[in-house]
XYZ file of C-alpha atoms in Angstrom:
124
model
C -2.382 11.699 18.657
C -4.787 8.873 19.507
C -3.843 5.304 20.396
C -5.508 4.180 17.173
C -3.202 6.299 15.043
C -0.077 5.431 17.025
C -0.774 1.697 16.580
C -1.568 2.243 12.903
C 1.650 4.160 12.296
C 3.964 1.773 14.199
C 2.550 -1.384 12.611
C 2.683 0.113 9.102
C 6.114 1.619 9.649
C 7.511 -1.713 10.856
C 6.320 -3.621 7.787
C 7.517 -0.923 5.388
C 10.876 -0.469 7.105
C 11.558 -4.224 7.246
C 10.649 -4.498 3.581
C 12.802 -1.634 2.357
C 16.004 -1.681 4.377
C 17.023 -5.292 5.082
C 15.523 -6.675 1.851
C 15.205 -4.155 -0.970
C 17.959 -1.582 -0.513
C 20.436 -4.019 0.992
C 19.978 -7.696 1.727
C 20.950 -8.049 5.372
C 23.218 -11.015 6.175
C 20.535 -12.474 8.434
C 17.939 -12.372 5.639
C 20.380 -14.156 3.342
C 21.270 -16.717 6.015
C 17.614 -17.590 6.629
C 16.807 -18.226 2.960
C 20.116 -20.020 2.449
C 19.369 -22.280 5.429
C 16.756 -24.148 3.374
C 19.231 -24.868 0.587
C 18.167 -22.327 -2.014
C 20.568 -21.174 -4.708
C 22.049 -17.685 -4.457
C 19.813 -16.425 -7.252
C 16.645 -17.968 -5.824
C 17.483 -16.709 -2.347
C 18.054 -13.218 -3.751
C 14.704 -13.098 -5.570
C 12.742 -14.585 -2.674
C 14.228 -11.969 -0.352
C 13.489 -9.131 -2.786
C 9.932 -10.419 -3.335
C 9.395 -10.640 0.421
C 10.571 -7.030 0.697
C 8.058 -5.866 -1.898
C 5.290 -7.869 -0.198
C 6.145 -6.334 3.180
C 6.046 -2.792 1.797
C 2.714 -3.454 0.070
C 1.266 -5.037 3.204
C 2.510 -2.126 5.341
C 0.762 0.305 3.002
C -2.409 -1.821 3.169
C -2.320 -1.743 6.962
C -1.829 2.018 6.865
C -4.742 2.560 4.476
C -7.132 -0.161 5.710
C -6.378 -0.012 9.442
C -10.111 0.107 10.213
C -10.768 -3.199 8.410
C -10.656 -5.942 11.032
C -9.641 -8.768 8.709
C -6.537 -6.769 7.693
C -5.556 -6.535 11.359
C -6.281 -10.243 11.875
C -4.163 -11.008 8.792
C -1.398 -8.897 10.332
C -1.537 -10.948 13.542
C -1.548 -14.192 11.550
C 1.399 -13.048 9.399
C 3.457 -11.957 12.411
C 2.754 -15.247 14.185
C 3.587 -17.245 11.059
C 6.817 -15.353 10.444
C 7.858 -15.885 14.058
C 7.243 -19.628 13.714
C 9.111 -19.689 10.398
C 12.158 -18.053 11.976
C 11.935 -20.501 14.892
C 12.021 -23.400 12.420
C 14.575 -22.092 9.927
C 16.998 -20.117 12.052
C 16.186 -20.514 15.766
C 19.465 -19.003 16.978
C 18.054 -15.582 16.027
C 15.419 -15.876 18.740
C 17.987 -15.176 21.458
C 19.719 -12.256 19.720
C 19.158 -8.641 20.687
C 16.140 -7.012 19.026
C 14.910 -10.389 17.878
C 11.655 -11.449 16.181
C 10.161 -12.544 19.515
C 10.232 -9.038 20.962
C 9.407 -7.334 17.667
C 6.553 -9.593 16.590
C 4.933 -9.885 20.011
C 5.024 -6.101 20.372
C 3.412 -5.642 16.956
C 0.796 -8.280 17.785
C 0.032 -6.412 21.014
C -0.343 -3.150 19.066
C -2.666 -4.989 16.676
C -4.793 -6.131 19.599
C -4.894 -2.564 20.899
C -5.971 -1.448 17.431
C -8.732 -4.082 17.350
C -9.847 -3.120 20.851
C -9.989 0.528 19.854
C -12.011 -0.321 16.738
C -14.413 -2.436 18.822
C -14.919 0.435 21.292
C -15.709 2.848 18.480
C -18.177 0.349 16.997
C -20.073 -0.243 20.238
């Protein structure tokens, strides 16, 4: 399996997994705590979390399908950076936990850069 397809699969899988399991099938306590930290009602927090889960699954599928489209990969990098900053602002204690957004997001950004590099090599 090529580096291109490994990066494609891992990035897509991460978005889809993080949309389905901690948001759609079961709202993880951390997801609830982050939305609650900005003072949202239980109902609003619930629907924002569920909507985020749907958006993550859709985006993961888009990355899987359109992995050769550079702006999709750039959007992925921007989204991962933005989500990392959002967590740092809303719930910074998470940044020092095991398997935290720092290690996850930076790894996925690195895979995105590998994907871009691979696409650039194939172009040239």
